[in-house]
Amino acid sequence: MRREGHLIIISGPSGVGKGTVCTALKAMRPELKVSISATTRKKRPTEVDGENYFFYDENGFYELIQQGELIEYAKVHGNYYGTPKAYVMDQLDAGEDVILEIDVQGAMQVKQNMPGGIYIFLLPPHKNDLEARIRNRGTEDEANIELRLHNAQEEISMLHDYDYAVINEDVDECATLVSHIIDAENQRIDARLMRKYWEEFHD
Ligand code: 5GP
């Protein structure tokens, strides 16, 4: 029996390691599809357009909004970010599981339309870890570091709107826990699945 894929939403404050956890998760479950977001943020030297993000100027991004091509979008740390609709919908329809690594504002927009998604929030072991990780990454200027740390408080206050919280103390351990969550969700009692068994057992 074919089912629609799971939509897995991963959020967490800047510096918590969402990207690294998603990379480790993808290595564990290569069948997972990772949505590539659109953004107006400037490309970092190590990033590749179409691999890490689709990079747009503000006009290009507004056009995506106006054409209805985004599932959600939000202004995060001073730049726009959004999830292209076509890829996500096509993959879900094909029965594939799709990961969105998006901020809390975007996640709440998605939740309104897709309450059946799996909403996972990543937390740092300690609050101070975020600053150290953002600084070690060396990708942000001082003003943006301050902004990201300030926004972290607000993001963590949205934790109760998620289904699961996972502490990222160790990347592989954290990715393993997220993988277990997906396994558990695959065993959820689903109306269509139950109908199939009910019909078989009452033949
Ligand atoms: P960064 O600039 O560090 O790559 O990402 C900054 C923040 O934007 C992160 O919290 C990340 O999860 C979020 N983000 C990335 N893509 C999207 C998206 O498509 N939509 C929303 N709402 N947030 C996103």
PDB file of N, CA, C and O in Angstrom, residues 38-41 58 61-62 65 73-82:
ATOM      1  N   ALA A  38      14.592  28.905  -0.732  1.00  0.00           N
ATOM      2  CA  ALA A  38      14.968  30.130  -1.435  1.00  0.00           C
ATOM      3  C   ALA A  38      15.326  31.163  -0.380  1.00  0.00           C
ATOM      4  O   ALA A  38      14.743  31.164   0.709  1.00  0.00           O
ATOM      5  N   THR A  39      16.301  32.013  -0.654  1.00  0.00           N
ATOM      6  CA  THR A  39      16.658  33.060   0.318  1.00  0.00           C
ATOM      7  C   THR A  39      17.198  34.310  -0.374  1.00  0.00           C
ATOM      8  O   THR A  39      17.728  34.226  -1.492  1.00  0.00           O
ATOM      9  N   THR A  40      17.057  35.437   0.356  1.00  0.00           N
ATOM     10  CA  THR A  40      17.691  36.680  -0.112  1.00  0.00           C
ATOM     11  C   THR A  40      19.022  36.897   0.612  1.00  0.00           C
ATOM     12  O   THR A  40      19.673  37.905   0.383  1.00  0.00           O
ATOM     13  N   ARG A  41      19.391  35.967   1.507  1.00  0.00           N
ATOM     14  CA  ARG A  41      20.684  36.126   2.204  1.00  0.00           C
ATOM     15  C   ARG A  41      21.828  35.999   1.200  1.00  0.00           C
ATOM     16  O   ARG A  41      21.727  35.249   0.235  1.00  0.00           O
ATOM     17  N   GLU A  58      15.792  40.646  -3.629  1.00  0.00           N
ATOM     18  CA  GLU A  58      14.450  40.818  -3.036  1.00  0.00           C
ATOM     19  C   GLU A  58      13.351  40.795  -4.083  1.00  0.00           C
ATOM     20  O   GLU A  58      12.292  40.214  -3.858  1.00  0.00           O
ATOM     21  N   PHE A  61      12.598  37.305  -5.060  1.00  0.00           N
ATOM     22  CA  PHE A  61      11.915  36.594  -3.973  1.00  0.00           C
ATOM     23  C   PHE A  61      10.442  36.998  -3.923  1.00  0.00           C
ATOM     24  O   PHE A  61       9.559  36.141  -3.772  1.00  0.00           O
ATOM     25  N   TYR A  62      10.164  38.315  -4.075  1.00  0.00           N
ATOM     26  CA  TYR A  62       8.769  38.782  -4.071  1.00  0.00           C
ATOM     27  C   TYR A  62       7.992  38.118  -5.196  1.00  0.00           C
ATOM     28  O   TYR A  62       6.815  37.814  -5.067  1.00  0.00           O
ATOM     29  N   ILE A  65       6.811  34.811  -4.174  1.00  0.00           N
ATOM     30  CA  ILE A  65       5.651  34.926  -3.271  1.00  0.00           C
ATOM     31  C   ILE A  65       4.396  35.178  -4.105  1.00  0.00           C
ATOM     32  O   ILE A  65       3.373  34.510  -3.928  1.00  0.00           O
ATOM     33  N   TYR A  73       7.012  31.473   3.962  1.00  0.00           N
ATOM     34  CA  TYR A  73       8.217  32.300   3.927  1.00  0.00           C
ATOM     35  C   TYR A  73       8.237  33.177   5.166  1.00  0.00           C
ATOM     36  O   TYR A  73       7.196  33.409   5.787  1.00  0.00           O
ATOM     37  N   ALA A  74       9.429  33.631   5.529  1.00  0.00           N
ATOM     38  CA  ALA A  74       9.552  34.477   6.718  1.00  0.00           C
ATOM     39  C   ALA A  74      10.829  35.292   6.613  1.00  0.00           C
ATOM     40  O   ALA A  74      11.764  34.921   5.885  1.00  0.00           O
ATOM     41  N   LYS A  75      10.824  36.408   7.348  1.00  0.00           N
ATOM     42  CA  LYS A  75      12.053  37.188   7.461  1.00  0.00           C
ATOM     43  C   LYS A  75      12.785  36.662   8.688  1.00  0.00           C
ATOM     44  O   LYS A  75      12.238  36.694   9.800  1.00  0.00           O
ATOM     45  N   VAL A  76      13.972  36.142   8.484  1.00  0.00           N
ATOM     46  CA  VAL A  76      14.731  35.531   9.584  1.00  0.00           C
ATOM     47  C   VAL A  76      16.102  36.205   9.667  1.00  0.00           C
ATOM     48  O   VAL A  76      16.824  36.244   8.664  1.00  0.00           O
ATOM     49  N   HIS A  77      16.447  36.716  10.818  1.00  0.00           N
ATOM     50  CA  HIS A  77      17.733  37.404  11.037  1.00  0.00           C
ATOM     51  C   HIS A  77      18.008  38.426   9.923  1.00  0.00           C
ATOM     52  O   HIS A  77      19.127  38.531   9.420  1.00  0.00           O
ATOM     53  N   GLY A  78      16.969  39.132   9.474  1.00  0.00           N
ATOM     54  CA  GLY A  78      17.163  40.220   8.514  1.00  0.00           C
ATOM     55  C   GLY A  78      17.075  39.838   7.048  1.00  0.00           C
ATOM     56  O   GLY A  78      17.190  40.703   6.172  1.00  0.00           O
ATOM     57  N   ASN A  79      16.878  38.563   6.723  1.00  0.00           N
ATOM     58  CA  ASN A  79      16.748  38.150   5.317  1.00  0.00           C
ATOM     59  C   ASN A  79      15.499  37.290   5.142  1.00  0.00           C
ATOM     60  O   ASN A  79      14.998  36.722   6.106  1.00  0.00           O
ATOM     61  N   TYR A  80      15.047  37.199   3.892  1.00  0.00           N
ATOM     62  CA  TYR A  80      13.878  36.362   3.608  1.00  0.00           C
ATOM     63  C   TYR A  80      14.314  34.935   3.277  1.00  0.00           C
ATOM     64  O   TYR A  80      15.327  34.716   2.598  1.00  0.00           O
ATOM     65  N   TYR A  81      13.511  33.995   3.754  1.00  0.00           N
ATOM     66  CA  TYR A  81      13.727  32.574   3.462  1.00  0.00           C
ATOM     67  C   TYR A  81      12.365  31.961   3.166  1.00  0.00           C
ATOM     68  O   TYR A  81      11.374  32.306   3.823  1.00  0.00           O
ATOM     69  N   GLY A  82      12.295  31.033   2.211  1.00  0.00           N
ATOM     70  CA  GLY A  82      11.013  30.397   1.925  1.00  0.00           C
ATOM     71  C   GLY A  82      11.208  29.016   1.322  1.00  0.00           C
ATOM     72  O   GLY A  82      12.258  28.697   0.759  1.00  0.00           O
TER      73      GLY A  82
END
